CSV table of C-alpha atoms in Angstrom, one decimal:
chain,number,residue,atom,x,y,z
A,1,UNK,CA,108.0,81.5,135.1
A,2,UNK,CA,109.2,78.2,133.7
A,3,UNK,CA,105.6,76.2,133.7
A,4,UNK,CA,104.3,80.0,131.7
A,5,UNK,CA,107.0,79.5,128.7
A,6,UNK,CA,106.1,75.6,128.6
A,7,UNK,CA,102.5,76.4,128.2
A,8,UNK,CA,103.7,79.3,125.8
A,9,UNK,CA,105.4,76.5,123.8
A,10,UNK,CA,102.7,74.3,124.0
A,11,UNK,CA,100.3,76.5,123.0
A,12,UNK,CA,102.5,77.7,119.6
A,13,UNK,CA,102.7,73.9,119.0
A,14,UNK,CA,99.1,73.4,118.4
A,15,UNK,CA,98.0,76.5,116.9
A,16,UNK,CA,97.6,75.8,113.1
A,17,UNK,CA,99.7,78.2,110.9
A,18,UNK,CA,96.3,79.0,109.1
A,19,UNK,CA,94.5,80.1,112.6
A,20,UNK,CA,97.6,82.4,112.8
A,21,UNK,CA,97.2,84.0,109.6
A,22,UNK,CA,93.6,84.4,109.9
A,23,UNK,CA,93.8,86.1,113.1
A,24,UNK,CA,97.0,88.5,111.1
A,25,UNK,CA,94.2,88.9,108.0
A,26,UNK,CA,91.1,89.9,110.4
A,27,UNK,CA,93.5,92.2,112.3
A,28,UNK,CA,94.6,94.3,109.3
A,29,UNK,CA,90.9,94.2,108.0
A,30,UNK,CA,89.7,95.6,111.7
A,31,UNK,CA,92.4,98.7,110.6
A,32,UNK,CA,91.3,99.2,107.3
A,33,UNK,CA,87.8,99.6,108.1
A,34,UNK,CA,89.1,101.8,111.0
A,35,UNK,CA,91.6,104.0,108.7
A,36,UNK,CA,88.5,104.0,106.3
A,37,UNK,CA,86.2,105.8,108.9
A,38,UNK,CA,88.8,108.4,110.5
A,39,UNK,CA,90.3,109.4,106.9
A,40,UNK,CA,86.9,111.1,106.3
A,41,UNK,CA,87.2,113.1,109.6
A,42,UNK,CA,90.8,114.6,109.5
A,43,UNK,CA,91.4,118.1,108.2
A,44,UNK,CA,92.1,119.2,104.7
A,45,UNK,CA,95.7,119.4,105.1
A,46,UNK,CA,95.9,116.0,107.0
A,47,UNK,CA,94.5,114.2,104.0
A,48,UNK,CA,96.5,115.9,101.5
A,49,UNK,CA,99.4,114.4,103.3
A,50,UNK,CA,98.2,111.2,104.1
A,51,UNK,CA,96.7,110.7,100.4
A,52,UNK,CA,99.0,112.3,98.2
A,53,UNK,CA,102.5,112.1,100.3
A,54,UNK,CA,101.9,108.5,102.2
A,55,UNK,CA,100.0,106.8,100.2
A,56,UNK,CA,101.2,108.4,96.4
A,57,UNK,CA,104.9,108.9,97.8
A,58,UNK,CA,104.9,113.0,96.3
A,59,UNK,CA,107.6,114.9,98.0
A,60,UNK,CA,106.7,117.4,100.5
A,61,UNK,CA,108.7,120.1,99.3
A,62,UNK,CA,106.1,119.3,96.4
A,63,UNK,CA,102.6,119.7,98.0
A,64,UNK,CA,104.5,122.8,100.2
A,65,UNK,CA,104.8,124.7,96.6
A,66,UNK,CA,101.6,123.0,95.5
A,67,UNK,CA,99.7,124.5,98.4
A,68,UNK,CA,101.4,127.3,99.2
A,69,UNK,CA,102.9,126.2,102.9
A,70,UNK,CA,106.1,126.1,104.0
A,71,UNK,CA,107.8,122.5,104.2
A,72,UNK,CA,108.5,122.9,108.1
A,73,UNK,CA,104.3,123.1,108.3
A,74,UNK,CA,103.8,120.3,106.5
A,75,UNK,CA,106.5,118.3,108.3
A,76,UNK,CA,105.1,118.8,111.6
A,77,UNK,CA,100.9,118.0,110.3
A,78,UNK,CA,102.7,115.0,108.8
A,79,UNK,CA,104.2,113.6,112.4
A,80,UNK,CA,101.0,114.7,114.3
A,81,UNK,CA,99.1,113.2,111.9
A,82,UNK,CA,101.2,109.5,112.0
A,83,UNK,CA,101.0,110.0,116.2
A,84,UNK,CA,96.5,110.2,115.7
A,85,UNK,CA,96.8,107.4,113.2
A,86,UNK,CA,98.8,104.6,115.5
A,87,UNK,CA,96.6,105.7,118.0
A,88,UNK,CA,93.7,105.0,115.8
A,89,UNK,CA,94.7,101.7,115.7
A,90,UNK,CA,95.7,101.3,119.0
A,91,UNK,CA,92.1,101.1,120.1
């Protein structure tokens, strides 16, 4: 256990702070380009939400009178549809 942490340490140690932040950058890249893809297959509804509510910050109470569904609807697309996206980029 002790001889895993020291070679833990030592590998911390000599990885450059710029390796590190490439390898951050070309992960959030990789989930862009995979958001970018699965957007264009979810439904209707689960777009509206993730477009207009996520990303533009409107209320749902808004898009529920805008669309004619009830809050408690749009609620529950809007937690399935955070559950399909972290397992989108889970993969």
């Amino acid at each position: 256990m002790n001889r895993l942490k020291r070679e833990q340490r030592v590998c911390e140690r000599i990885t450059n702070m710029d390796e590190a932040y490439d390898l951050g950058e070309e992960a959030d890249w990789n989930n862009l380009v995979v958001l970018k893809q699965e957007v264009n297959k979810l439904s209707k509804m689960e777009q509206v939400i993730f477009y207009d509510h996520l990303l533009s910050n409107k209320k749902i109470t808004e898009l529920a009178a805008e669309y004619g569904t009830s809050r408690r609807t749009l609620t529950r697309l809007k937690h399935d549809l955070l559950v399909k996206l972290r397992k989108m980029l889970v993969k």
